[in-house]
Each structure stands twice: as C-alpha cells, then as structure tokens.
mmCIF file of C-alpha atoms in Angstrom:
data_model
loop_
_atom_site.group_PDB
_atom_site.id
_atom_site.type_symbol
_atom_site.label_atom_id
_atom_site.label_comp_id
_atom_site.label_asym_id
_atom_site.label_seq_id
_atom_site.Cartn_x
_atom_site.Cartn_y
_atom_site.Cartn_z
ATOM 1 C CA MET A 170 143.876 -56.593 98.657
ATOM 2 C CA THR A 171 143.482 -59.086 101.071
ATOM 3 C CA ASP A 172 140.733 -60.967 103.201
ATOM 4 C CA HIS A 173 142.208 -60.355 105.846
ATOM 5 C CA PRO A 174 142.196 -56.405 105.372
ATOM 6 C CA ARG A 175 144.846 -53.720 107.872
ATOM 7 C CA ILE A 176 142.634 -52.149 110.251
ATOM 8 C CA PHE A 177 142.894 -48.077 111.725
ATOM 9 C CA GLY A 178 140.173 -46.778 113.567
ATOM 10 C CA ILE A 179 139.757 -43.130 114.866
ATOM 11 C CA SER A 180 138.482 -42.076 117.627
ATOM 12 C CA GLY A 181 137.235 -39.123 119.633
ATOM 13 C CA TRP A 182 134.078 -37.837 121.463
ATOM 14 C CA LYS A 183 131.134 -36.743 119.382
ATOM 15 C CA ASN A 184 131.866 -33.296 117.247
ATOM 16 C CA SER A 185 135.831 -33.866 117.373
ATOM 17 C CA GLY A 186 136.118 -34.449 113.842
ATOM 18 C CA LYS A 187 135.807 -38.704 113.280
ATOM 19 C CA THR A 188 133.710 -37.930 110.700
ATOM 20 C CA GLY A 189 135.356 -35.425 108.459
ATOM 21 C CA LEU A 190 138.452 -37.488 108.874
ATOM 22 C CA ALA A 191 137.681 -40.799 108.272
ATOM 23 C CA VAL A 192 135.652 -39.098 105.031
ATOM 24 C CA ARG A 193 139.054 -37.189 103.688
ATOM 25 C CA LEU A 194 141.139 -40.803 104.361
ATOM 26 C CA VAL A 195 138.846 -42.547 102.251
ATOM 27 C CA GLU A 196 138.580 -40.011 99.317
ATOM 28 C CA GLU A 197 142.814 -39.948 100.232
ATOM 29 C CA PHE A 198 143.227 -43.607 100.364
ATOM 30 C CA THR A 199 141.081 -43.843 97.356
ATOM 31 C CA ARG A 200 143.033 -41.388 94.668
ATOM 32 C CA ARG A 201 145.938 -43.464 95.877
ATOM 33 C CA GLY A 202 144.344 -46.598 94.177
ATOM 34 C CA TYR A 203 143.578 -47.872 97.294
ATOM 35 C CA ARG A 204 140.103 -50.262 97.881
ATOM 36 C CA ILE A 205 138.676 -48.999 101.246
ATOM 37 C CA SER A 206 136.153 -50.350 103.352
ATOM 38 C CA THR A 207 134.645 -48.324 106.242
ATOM 39 C CA ILE A 208 132.505 -49.415 109.456
ATOM 40 C CA LYS A 209 130.789 -46.814 111.837
ATOM 41 C CA HIS A 210 128.851 -48.321 115.213
ATOM 42 C CA ALA A 211 126.444 -45.791 116.010
ATOM 43 C CA HIS A 212 125.374 -45.092 119.531
ATOM 44 C CA HIS A 213 121.901 -44.774 118.475
ATOM 45 C CA ASP A 214 118.741 -46.396 116.373
ATOM 46 C CA PHE A 215 119.386 -45.500 113.223
ATOM 47 C CA ASP A 216 118.108 -46.322 109.402
ATOM 48 C CA ILE A 217 118.532 -46.826 106.200
ATOM 49 C CA ASP A 218 115.345 -47.378 105.038
ATOM 50 C CA LYS A 219 112.318 -44.638 104.040
ATOM 51 C CA VAL A 220 108.410 -45.661 105.708
ATOM 52 C CA GLY A 221 106.377 -46.938 103.267
ATOM 53 C CA ALA A 222 108.647 -48.776 101.029
ATOM 54 C CA ASP A 223 109.026 -52.369 99.731
ATOM 55 C CA SER A 224 111.907 -53.003 101.266
ATOM 56 C CA TYR A 225 110.784 -51.521 104.520
ATOM 57 C CA ARG A 226 106.843 -53.272 104.473
ATOM 58 C CA HIS A 227 109.368 -56.438 103.972
ATOM 59 C CA ARG A 228 111.107 -55.262 107.538
ATOM 60 C CA GLN A 229 107.918 -54.442 109.048
ATOM 61 C CA ALA A 230 106.289 -57.563 108.143
ATOM 62 C CA GLY A 231 108.734 -59.514 110.294
ATOM 63 C CA ALA A 232 111.913 -60.433 107.211
ATOM 64 C CA HIS A 233 114.944 -60.993 109.133
ATOM 65 C CA GLU A 234 117.231 -59.996 106.255
ATOM 66 C CA VAL A 235 115.712 -57.377 103.162
ATOM 67 C CA ALA A 236 118.625 -57.286 100.201
ATOM 68 C CA LEU A 237 117.874 -54.148 98.356
ATOM 69 C CA VAL A 238 119.184 -54.402 94.856
ATOM 70 C CA SER A 239 120.123 -51.965 91.799
ATOM 71 C CA GLY A 240 122.515 -51.726 89.198
ATOM 72 C CA THR A 241 124.373 -49.010 91.137
ATOM 73 C CA ARG A 242 124.454 -50.779 94.575
ATOM 74 C CA TYR A 243 123.011 -53.441 96.795
ATOM 75 C CA ALA A 244 122.184 -52.833 100.742
ATOM 76 C CA ILE A 245 121.438 -56.004 102.962
ATOM 77 C CA MET A 246 119.931 -54.957 105.940
ATOM 78 C CA HIS A 247 119.879 -57.295 109.036
ATOM 79 C CA GLU A 248 116.772 -56.815 111.891
ATOM 80 C CA LEU A 249 117.926 -58.073 115.175
ATOM 81 C CA ARG A 250 114.539 -58.881 116.615
ATOM 82 C CA GLY A 251 116.386 -58.129 120.177
ATOM 83 C CA ALA A 252 118.977 -59.818 119.443
ATOM 84 C CA ALA A 253 122.823 -59.054 120.779
ATOM 85 C CA GLU A 254 124.327 -56.611 118.787
ATOM 86 C CA PRO A 255 127.209 -58.442 116.708
ATOM 87 C CA ASP A 256 130.343 -58.073 117.590
ATOM 88 C CA PHE A 257 133.286 -55.565 115.660
ATOM 89 C CA LYS A 258 134.749 -59.069 114.127
ATOM 90 C CA GLU A 259 131.155 -60.409 112.860
ATOM 91 C CA ILE A 260 130.877 -57.214 111.729
ATOM 92 C CA LEU A 261 134.826 -57.223 110.037
ATOM 93 C CA ALA A 262 133.770 -60.746 108.308
ATOM 94 C CA ARG A 263 131.145 -59.366 105.704
ATOM 95 C CA LEU A 264 132.875 -57.183 103.948
ATOM 96 C CA GLY A 265 134.413 -58.312 100.803
ATOM 97 C CA PRO A 266 138.139 -57.970 100.399
ATOM 98 C CA CYS A 267 139.880 -54.744 100.628
ATOM 99 C CA ASP A 268 143.656 -53.143 101.166
ATOM 100 C CA LEU A 269 142.416 -51.050 105.071
ATOM 101 C CA VAL A 270 139.293 -50.687 106.779
ATOM 102 C CA LEU A 271 138.805 -47.832 108.717
ATOM 103 C CA ILE A 272 136.641 -47.956 111.547
ATOM 104 C CA GLU A 273 134.747 -44.695 113.012
ATOM 105 C CA GLY A 274 133.806 -45.482 116.998
ATOM 106 C CA TYR A 275 134.342 -48.833 118.892
ATOM 107 C CA LYS A 276 136.238 -46.822 120.775
ATOM 108 C CA ARG A 277 137.349 -50.366 123.349
ATOM 109 C CA GLU A 278 138.674 -51.782 119.896
ATOM 110 C CA PRO A 279 142.630 -53.497 120.747
ATOM 111 C CA VAL A 280 143.889 -51.552 116.335
ATOM 112 C CA PRO A 281 145.650 -48.615 116.169
ATOM 113 C CA LYS A 282 143.670 -46.263 115.758
ATOM 114 C CA ILE A 283 144.458 -41.862 116.154
ATOM 115 C CA GLU A 284 142.598 -40.233 118.142
ATOM 116 C CA ALA A 285 140.071 -36.865 117.153
ATOM 117 C CA ARG A 286 140.322 -33.723 119.038
ATOM 118 C CA ARG A 287 138.459 -30.883 118.652
ATOM 119 C CA LEU A 288 138.084 -27.508 120.868
ATOM 120 C CA GLU A 289 134.750 -28.326 119.816
ATOM 121 C CA ALA A 290 133.870 -31.620 120.344
ATOM 122 C CA LYS A 291 130.904 -32.114 123.554
ATOM 123 C CA ASN A 292 133.867 -33.389 125.743
ATOM 124 C CA ARG A 293 137.429 -33.079 125.423
ATOM 125 C CA GLU A 294 139.060 -35.605 127.919
ATOM 126 C CA PRO A 295 141.921 -36.840 126.080
ATOM 127 C CA LEU A 296 141.490 -40.611 124.948
ATOM 128 C CA ALA A 297 144.825 -41.360 124.772
ATOM 129 C CA PRO A 298 145.595 -41.481 128.202
ATOM 130 C CA ASN A 299 143.335 -44.174 128.607
ATOM 131 C CA ASP A 300 144.119 -46.867 125.019
ATOM 132 C CA PRO A 301 147.393 -48.356 124.423
ATOM 133 C CA HIS A 302 146.019 -48.732 120.955
ATOM 134 C CA ILE A 303 145.990 -45.031 120.525
ATOM 135 C CA VAL A 304 148.533 -44.594 118.373
ATOM 136 C CA ALA A 305 148.988 -40.562 117.434
ATOM 137 C CA ILE A 306 146.545 -37.584 118.093
ATOM 138 C CA ALA A 307 144.564 -35.034 115.570
ATOM 139 C CA ALA A 308 143.882 -31.737 116.684
ATOM 140 C CA ASP A 309 142.319 -28.577 115.792
ATOM 141 C CA HIS A 310 145.124 -26.952 118.600
ATOM 142 C CA VAL A 311 148.159 -27.442 119.905
ATOM 143 C CA VAL A 312 148.335 -30.439 122.142
ATOM 144 C CA SER A 313 151.372 -30.875 124.397
ATOM 145 C CA ASP A 314 150.452 -32.980 126.811
ATOM 146 C CA GLN A 315 151.718 -36.449 125.296
ATOM 147 C CA GLY A 316 154.497 -38.601 123.681
ATOM 148 C CA LEU A 317 152.498 -39.081 120.597
ATOM 149 C CA PRO A 318 152.401 -37.975 117.379
ATOM 150 C CA VAL A 319 150.330 -35.082 116.533
ATOM 151 C CA PHE A 320 149.264 -34.391 113.454
ATOM 152 C CA ASP A 321 146.829 -31.011 112.808
ATOM 153 C CA LEU A 322 143.124 -31.919 111.675
ATOM 154 C CA ASN A 323 143.263 -31.281 108.506
ATOM 155 C CA ASP A 324 146.738 -32.570 107.498
ATOM 156 C CA THR A 325 144.988 -35.556 105.883
ATOM 157 C CA GLN A 326 148.036 -36.795 103.342
ATOM 158 C CA ALA A 327 149.974 -36.852 105.891
ATOM 159 C CA ILE A 328 147.254 -39.029 109.215
ATOM 160 C CA ALA A 329 147.600 -40.766 105.588
ATOM 161 C CA ASP A 330 151.064 -41.163 105.257
ATOM 162 C CA PHE A 331 151.632 -42.425 108.781
ATOM 163 C CA ILE A 332 148.210 -45.040 108.844
ATOM 164 C CA ALA A 333 149.689 -46.450 105.516
ATOM 165 C CA GLU A 334 153.162 -46.674 107.057
ATOM 166 C CA ILE A 335 151.686 -48.087 110.409
ATOM 167 C CA THR A 336 149.444 -50.968 109.300
ATOM 168 C CA GLY A 337 152.076 -51.717 106.388
ATOM 169 C CA LEU A 338 149.856 -51.310 103.481
ATOM 170 C CA PRO A 339 152.550 -51.447 99.932
ATOM 171 C CA VAL A 340 153.685 -48.385 98.206
ATOM 172 C CA ARG A 341 150.869 -47.632 95.752
ATOM 173 C CA ASP A 342 151.806 -44.817 93.092
ATOM 174 C CA GLN A 343 150.971 -41.714 94.018
#
C-alpha cells in the first residue's frame, strides 16, 4: 500500500458498461488481496442523504461539511454552496492509502484508461482515437478498428491482469 496510489480509469459513454466493469474489478482486486478505492464522477446532481434525516437537516441549515459516523462506516458530505467543483487531484488527495484507485468517468484526466463499449451504449462513437491515454478496449462486440488490446467486457480476470501490469501493482498470491 502506498500514499501515492496507482490510478487507472474506466471511460465510455452512458450505458457502455463502465459501472459493471468497475464493480467486477473491485471484487477481483479485493479477492487478490489489494486495497482498492474508487472515484466516480457524476455529470448530474446527486444526494447520498435522505430528506428529513438529521444529517440532511444539518446540511439544509447551512453546514459546510457534515460527517455521519457509525460503527460500520463514515461519510463526509461537503456542500459546495456555489463553489467550483473540485478537480480530480483534490479529490484524490482526500482518499486514504490504498494500492489502486479505479476511476469511473473523468474522461479528460491524463491517466491510463480502458474504454468500455457496449452495443446498447447511448453513443457508440469510439473514444480511443481522440484520447492517447486509452490503453485498451473492453467490448461486448467485435472491435477491429484499433491497434490497442481488446478484451471481452466480461473477462474481468484478463482485464485485471492487464491493469495490474500497466500500473505496476506488486504480484500477490491469488
């Protein structure tokens, strides 16, 4: 584990399979004994709190940050209150030590990424030709127009092996 984790991204259009791949990769790397963190970028407003809950009431009253803590987890909600969205490095700095950070979204970050592609995606225009940081493609269909490694979108073990090699994760007994 390191204070400066390895970072690998998953990019793709809406409904391209990014989240499913991210979840399977977290499960696989965790099974292999790695400590994994994730960052998911949302292009829309979201809330992890329930209307009427005490923590929601604290935020509604104007709290800048609200920490919700229990014996099993904690969450810190930070209200931007009109401030600019924090950049990727600022969010990364808030994470604790881990072996690998998987990021979903953040298409424009200069980190190695795999492009997820599905026939049911909202848009099927390939991202790889315009993003030099895409180092592989994971698809649910035949991809023949690339000079990049192509994986079956559901071949989680092979994709995890590739990510471990690209990021230099130390080999662990599996």
